[in-house]
Protein backbone atom coordinates (compact mmCIF):
# COMPACT_ATOMS: atom_id res chain seq x y z
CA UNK A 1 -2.51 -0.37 27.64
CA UNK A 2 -0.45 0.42 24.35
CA UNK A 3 -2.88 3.18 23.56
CA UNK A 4 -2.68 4.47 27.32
CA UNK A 5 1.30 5.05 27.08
CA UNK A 6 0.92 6.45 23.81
CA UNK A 7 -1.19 9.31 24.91
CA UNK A 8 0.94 9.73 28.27
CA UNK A 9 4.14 10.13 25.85
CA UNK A 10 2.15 12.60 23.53
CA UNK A 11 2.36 10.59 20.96
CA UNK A 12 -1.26 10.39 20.62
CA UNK A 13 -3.72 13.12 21.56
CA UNK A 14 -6.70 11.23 23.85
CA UNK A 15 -9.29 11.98 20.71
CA UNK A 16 -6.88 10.18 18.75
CA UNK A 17 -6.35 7.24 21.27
CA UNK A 18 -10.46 6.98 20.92
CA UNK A 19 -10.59 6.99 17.31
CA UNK A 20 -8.77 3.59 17.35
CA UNK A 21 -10.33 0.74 16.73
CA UNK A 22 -9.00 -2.37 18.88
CA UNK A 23 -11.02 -4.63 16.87
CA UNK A 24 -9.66 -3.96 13.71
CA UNK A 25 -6.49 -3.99 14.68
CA UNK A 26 -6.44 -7.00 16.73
CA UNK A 27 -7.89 -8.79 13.29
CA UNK A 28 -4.83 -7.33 10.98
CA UNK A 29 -2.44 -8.30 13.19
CA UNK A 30 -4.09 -12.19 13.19
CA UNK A 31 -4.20 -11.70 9.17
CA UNK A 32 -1.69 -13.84 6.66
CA UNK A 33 -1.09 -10.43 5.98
CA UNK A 34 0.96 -9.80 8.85
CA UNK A 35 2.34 -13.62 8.84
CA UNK A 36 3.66 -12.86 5.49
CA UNK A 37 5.27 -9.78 7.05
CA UNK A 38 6.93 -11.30 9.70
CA UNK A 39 8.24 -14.47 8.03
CA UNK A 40 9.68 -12.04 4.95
CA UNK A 41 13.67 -11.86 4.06
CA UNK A 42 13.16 -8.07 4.49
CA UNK A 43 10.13 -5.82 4.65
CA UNK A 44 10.69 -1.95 3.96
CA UNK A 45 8.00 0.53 5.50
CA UNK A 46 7.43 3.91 4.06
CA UNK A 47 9.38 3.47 1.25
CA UNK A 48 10.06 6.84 -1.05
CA UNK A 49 10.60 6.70 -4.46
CA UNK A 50 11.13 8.63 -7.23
CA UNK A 51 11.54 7.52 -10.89
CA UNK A 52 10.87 9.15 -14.54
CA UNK A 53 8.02 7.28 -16.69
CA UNK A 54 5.98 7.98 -19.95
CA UNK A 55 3.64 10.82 -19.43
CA UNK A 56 1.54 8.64 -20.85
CA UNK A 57 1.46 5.89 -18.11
CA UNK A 58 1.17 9.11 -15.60
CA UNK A 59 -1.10 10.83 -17.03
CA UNK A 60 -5.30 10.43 -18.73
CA UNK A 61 -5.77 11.77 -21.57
CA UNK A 62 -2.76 13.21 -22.60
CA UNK A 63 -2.54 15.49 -25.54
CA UNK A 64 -0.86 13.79 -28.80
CA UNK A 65 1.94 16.12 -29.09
CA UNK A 66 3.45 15.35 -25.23
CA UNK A 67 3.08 11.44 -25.50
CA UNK A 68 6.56 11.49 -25.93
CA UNK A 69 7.41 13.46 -22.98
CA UNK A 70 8.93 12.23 -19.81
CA UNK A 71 7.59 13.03 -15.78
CA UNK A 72 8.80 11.91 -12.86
CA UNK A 73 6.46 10.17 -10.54
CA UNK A 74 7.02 9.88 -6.88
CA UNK A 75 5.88 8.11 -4.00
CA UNK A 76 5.89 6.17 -0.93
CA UNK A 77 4.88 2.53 -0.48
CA UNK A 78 3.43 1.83 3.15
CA UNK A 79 5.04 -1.62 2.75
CA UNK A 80 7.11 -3.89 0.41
CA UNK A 81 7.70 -7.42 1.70
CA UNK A 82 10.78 -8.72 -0.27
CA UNK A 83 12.11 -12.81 -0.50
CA UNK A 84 14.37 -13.19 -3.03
CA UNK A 85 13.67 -11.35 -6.03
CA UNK A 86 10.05 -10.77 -5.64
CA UNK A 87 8.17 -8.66 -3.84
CA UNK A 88 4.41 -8.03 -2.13
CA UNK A 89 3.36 -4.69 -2.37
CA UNK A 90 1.26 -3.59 0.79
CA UNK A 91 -1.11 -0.49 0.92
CA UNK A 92 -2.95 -0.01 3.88
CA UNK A 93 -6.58 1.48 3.48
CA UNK A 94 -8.67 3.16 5.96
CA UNK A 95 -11.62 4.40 3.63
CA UNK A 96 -15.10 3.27 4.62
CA UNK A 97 -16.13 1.48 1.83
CA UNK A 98 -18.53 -2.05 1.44
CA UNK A 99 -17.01 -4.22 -0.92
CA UNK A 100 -13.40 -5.09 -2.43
CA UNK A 101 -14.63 -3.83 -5.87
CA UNK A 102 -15.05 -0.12 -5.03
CA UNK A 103 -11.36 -0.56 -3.14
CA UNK A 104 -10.11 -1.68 -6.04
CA UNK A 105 -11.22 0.96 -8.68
CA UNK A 106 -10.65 3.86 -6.41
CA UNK A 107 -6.10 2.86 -6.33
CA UNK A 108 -5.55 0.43 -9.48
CA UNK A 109 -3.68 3.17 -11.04
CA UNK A 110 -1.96 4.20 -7.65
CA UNK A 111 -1.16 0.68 -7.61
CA UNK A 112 -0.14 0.36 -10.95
CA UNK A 113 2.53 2.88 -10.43
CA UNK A 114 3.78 1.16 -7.27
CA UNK A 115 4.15 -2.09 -9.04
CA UNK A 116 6.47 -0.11 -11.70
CA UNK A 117 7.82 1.60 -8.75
CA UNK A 118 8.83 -2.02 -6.90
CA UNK A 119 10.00 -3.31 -10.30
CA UNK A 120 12.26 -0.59 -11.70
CA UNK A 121 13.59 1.02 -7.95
CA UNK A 122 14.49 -2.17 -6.46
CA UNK A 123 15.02 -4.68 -8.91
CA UNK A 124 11.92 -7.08 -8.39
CA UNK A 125 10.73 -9.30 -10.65
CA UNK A 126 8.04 -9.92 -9.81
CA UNK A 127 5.36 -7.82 -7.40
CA UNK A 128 1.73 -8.84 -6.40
CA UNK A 129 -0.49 -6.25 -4.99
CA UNK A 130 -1.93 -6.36 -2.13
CA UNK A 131 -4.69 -3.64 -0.01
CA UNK A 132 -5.38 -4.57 3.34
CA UNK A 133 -8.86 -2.64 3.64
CA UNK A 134 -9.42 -1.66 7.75
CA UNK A 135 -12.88 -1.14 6.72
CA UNK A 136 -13.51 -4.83 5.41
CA UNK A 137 -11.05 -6.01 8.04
CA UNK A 138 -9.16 -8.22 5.17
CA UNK A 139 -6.47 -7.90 2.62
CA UNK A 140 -7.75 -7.60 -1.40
CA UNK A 141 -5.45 -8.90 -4.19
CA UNK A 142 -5.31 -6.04 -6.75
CA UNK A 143 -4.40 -7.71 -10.31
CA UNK A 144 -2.63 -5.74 -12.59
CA UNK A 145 -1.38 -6.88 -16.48
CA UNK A 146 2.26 -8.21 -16.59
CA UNK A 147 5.22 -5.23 -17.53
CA UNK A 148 2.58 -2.45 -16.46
């Protein structure tokens, strides 16, 4: 019914209605996931944020002589659950992929750059990573090294 008002509004074309998969959604919103969400002192979606880093943390391979050099990363962080001083990063994924392993190789370093992101932006402590894959219909821990 959701989907039907959507497309009546024109918020959703009717191809885009069909692409949507009840299923999946039905089993993210059942997830701890989205109990974790829910029950959180604050949860921010969308977040922006811009901050300046190493080149080196931004960027493979980086000649010797600009190691020194500063860049500005920016970015914005589907979710961020927040109780207390620590956070839960959430990224959402929609690639088709078969296991957690692939998930996790193809956005460590996104990730990596989040968790620096949730850390230095908004004063976290600490921040555990979390995908939810749409594909695998479940949520993948992504562990990263401590002050990365």
């Amino acid at each position: 019914k959701e989907l039907e008002r959507l497309v009546e509004n024109e918020q959703f074309t009717k191809e885009e209605a069909d692409a949507v998969d009840i299923n999946k959604l039905e089993k993210f919103f059942q997830s701890d996931m989205y109990k974790r969400i829910c029950s959180a002192d604050k949860f921010l979606k969308e977040k922006e944020f811009a901050m300046t880093v190493p080149a080196m943390v931004a960027i493979e391979n980086l000649p010797e002589i600009a190691k020194d050099e500063k860049v500005v990363v920016q970015g914005v962080i589907d979710g961020l659950i927040i109780n207390g001083n620590r956070g839960e990063i959430i990224d959402y994924k929609t690639d088709k992929v078969t296991d957690e392993t692939e998930i996790i190789n193809r956005y460590k370093e996104q990730m990596r750059i989040y968790k620096m992101a949730a850390e230095q932006c908004f004063g976290l402590k600490e921040v555990n990573v979390t995908l939810y894959s749409f594909a695998l219909s479940k949520e993948i821990s992504v562990k990263l090294e401590k002050n990365t």
